[in-house]
Amino acid sequence: MNWGKGLIISMTLFIAFIIGLVFYMVNNSDSLYTDDYYAKGEAHSETMKAIENGASVTMEYAQFNLTISLGDSGLVEVVEMRHMSNNTLDRTIHNTTLSARKVFTLNVPELAKGLWYIETSGTLHDKPFLKKEKVFIE
């Protein structure tokens, strides 16, 4: 085979490769935008306001009890506990008592050792709050 045939074969393969990439790009649905962009932005704004409302909330885990201090009278609705290294240990606790209090104590036995991510949500001052905190259990 001479260099002319090799050049034509190489150029043909390169053009076929470029056409294949263009075909892949046109048919691929990976995009940098979403259909509900504004709805997600509004939800993010509400989440940020809830985090601001929950800035004064404190959480402490000691001796199988999770103590959530709201500072003022409020209501804890949901507590989500996520283990950072094993998601099968994750827990979600829904508060069944609908009475407003300043301090909520939840019995949470048998938490595995390691880093836990605790997310608490509810109402405080008649506004939704959200508190996220990391707790290390030894």
Short mmCIF file of C-alpha atoms in Angstrom, two decimals:
data_model
loop_
_atom_site.label_atom_id
_atom_site.label_comp_id
_atom_site.label_asym_id
_atom_site.label_seq_id
_atom_site.Cartn_x
_atom_site.Cartn_y
_atom_site.Cartn_z
CA MET A 1 0.00 0.00 0.00
CA ASN A 2 1.35 3.39 -0.94
CA TRP A 3 1.09 6.61 1.08
CA GLY A 4 -1.84 7.95 -1.00
CA LYS A 5 -4.13 5.06 -0.12
CA GLY A 6 -3.10 5.30 3.57
CA LEU A 7 -3.86 9.03 3.58
CA ILE A 8 -7.31 8.52 2.03
CA ILE A 9 -8.16 5.69 4.47
CA SER A 10 -6.97 7.81 7.43
CA MET A 11 -9.01 10.84 6.32
CA THR A 12 -12.09 8.66 5.72
CA LEU A 13 -11.82 7.13 9.21
CA PHE A 14 -11.33 10.58 10.78
CA ILE A 15 -14.39 12.00 8.99
CA ALA A 16 -16.46 8.96 10.03
CA PHE A 17 -15.28 9.50 13.62
CA ILE A 18 -16.32 13.19 13.55
CA ILE A 19 -19.72 12.32 12.03
CA GLY A 20 -20.19 9.69 14.76
CA LEU A 21 -19.41 12.28 17.47
CA VAL A 22 -21.88 14.76 15.93
CA PHE A 23 -24.56 12.05 15.78
CA TYR A 24 -23.89 11.19 19.44
CA MET A 25 -24.11 14.86 20.52
CA VAL A 26 -27.40 15.41 18.71
CA ASN A 27 -29.03 12.32 20.24
CA ASN A 28 -27.60 12.73 23.76
CA SER A 29 -29.94 14.39 26.27
CA ASP A 30 -27.30 15.64 28.74
CA SER A 31 -28.07 19.29 29.11
CA LEU A 32 -27.08 22.06 31.48
CA TYR A 33 -30.63 23.30 31.97
CA THR A 34 -33.80 21.78 33.40
CA ASP A 35 -37.42 22.23 32.48
CA ASP A 36 -38.46 23.40 35.96
CA TYR A 37 -35.54 25.75 36.59
CA TYR A 38 -37.62 28.55 38.14
CA ALA A 39 -39.60 26.20 40.39
CA LYS A 40 -36.36 24.72 41.70
CA GLY A 41 -34.99 28.22 42.27
CA GLU A 42 -38.06 29.18 44.29
CA ALA A 43 -37.78 26.00 46.36
CA HIS A 44 -34.12 26.81 46.99
CA SER A 45 -35.07 30.31 48.19
CA GLU A 46 -37.63 28.84 50.61
CA THR A 47 -35.05 26.35 51.87
CA MET A 48 -32.53 29.13 52.51
CA LYS A 49 -35.16 31.10 54.48
CA ALA A 50 -35.95 27.99 56.53
CA ILE A 51 -32.24 27.52 57.28
CA GLU A 52 -32.04 31.16 58.43
CA ASN A 53 -35.06 30.60 60.70
CA GLY A 54 -33.37 27.53 62.21
CA ALA A 55 -30.07 29.23 62.99
CA SER A 56 -30.83 29.35 66.74
CA VAL A 57 -31.81 25.66 66.97
CA THR A 58 -29.26 23.39 68.66
CA MET A 59 -29.01 19.60 68.64
CA GLU A 60 -27.11 17.33 70.99
CA TYR A 61 -26.87 13.55 71.11
CA ALA A 62 -25.98 11.92 74.44
CA GLN A 63 -26.83 8.55 75.99
CA PHE A 64 -29.30 7.41 73.31
CA ASN A 65 -31.21 10.72 73.38
CA LEU A 66 -31.27 13.43 70.74
CA THR A 67 -32.12 16.76 72.37
CA ILE A 68 -33.35 19.52 70.06
CA SER A 69 -33.50 22.95 71.68
CA LEU A 70 -35.54 25.47 69.72
CA GLY A 71 -34.96 28.44 72.00
CA ASP A 72 -38.60 29.52 71.74
CA SER A 73 -41.79 27.51 71.57
CA GLY A 74 -42.00 25.61 68.30
CA LEU A 75 -42.72 22.26 66.71
CA VAL A 76 -40.32 19.62 65.38
CA GLU A 77 -42.02 17.67 62.60
CA VAL A 78 -39.37 15.45 60.98
CA VAL A 79 -35.85 14.38 61.96
CA GLU A 80 -33.80 12.66 59.25
CA MET A 81 -30.63 10.90 60.36
CA ARG A 82 -28.16 9.77 57.72
CA HIS A 83 -25.05 7.71 58.39
CA MET A 84 -22.28 8.96 56.15
CA SER A 85 -20.67 5.60 55.43
CA ASN A 86 -23.65 3.20 55.41
CA ASN A 87 -27.02 4.32 54.08
CA THR A 88 -28.77 1.19 55.35
CA LEU A 89 -28.51 2.71 58.86
CA ASP A 90 -30.43 5.87 57.87
CA ARG A 91 -33.51 6.75 59.89
CA THR A 92 -36.44 9.13 59.59
CA ILE A 93 -38.35 10.03 62.74
CA HIS A 94 -41.75 11.72 62.49
CA ASN A 95 -42.96 13.58 65.55
CA THR A 96 -46.36 12.24 66.60
CA THR A 97 -46.97 14.83 69.32
CA LEU A 98 -48.26 18.03 67.79
CA SER A 99 -47.71 20.21 70.84
CA ALA A 100 -45.36 23.17 70.74
CA ARG A 101 -42.36 23.05 73.09
CA LYS A 102 -38.99 24.65 73.56
CA VAL A 103 -37.07 21.38 73.94
CA PHE A 104 -37.73 18.06 72.21
CA THR A 105 -36.03 14.89 73.43
CA LEU A 106 -36.16 11.89 71.12
CA ASN A 107 -35.06 8.42 72.17
CA VAL A 108 -32.71 7.15 69.46
CA PRO A 109 -31.10 3.90 70.61
CA GLU A 110 -28.43 1.89 68.87
CA LEU A 111 -26.87 4.48 66.61
CA ALA A 112 -23.79 3.04 64.96
CA LYS A 113 -20.43 4.65 65.50
CA GLY A 114 -19.32 7.16 62.95
CA LEU A 115 -20.38 10.42 61.36
CA TRP A 116 -24.11 11.16 61.19
CA TYR A 117 -25.82 13.96 59.30
CA ILE A 118 -28.96 15.11 61.13
CA GLU A 119 -31.57 17.28 59.42
CA THR A 120 -34.43 18.64 61.54
CA SER A 121 -37.44 20.50 60.18
CA GLY A 122 -40.55 22.01 61.70
CA THR A 123 -42.03 25.38 62.58
CA LEU A 124 -40.62 28.14 64.78
CA HIS A 125 -42.29 31.55 65.19
CA ASP A 126 -45.01 30.29 62.81
CA LYS A 127 -42.42 29.96 60.04
CA PRO A 128 -40.77 26.80 58.73
CA PHE A 129 -37.25 26.08 59.97
CA LEU A 130 -34.54 23.69 58.86
CA LYS A 131 -31.42 22.77 60.83
CA LYS A 132 -28.63 20.63 59.45
CA GLU A 133 -25.87 19.37 61.68
CA LYS A 134 -23.14 16.74 61.71
CA VAL A 135 -22.72 14.56 64.80
CA PHE A 136 -19.87 12.14 65.42
CA ILE A 137 -20.72 9.14 67.62
CA GLU A 138 -17.87 7.24 69.23
#
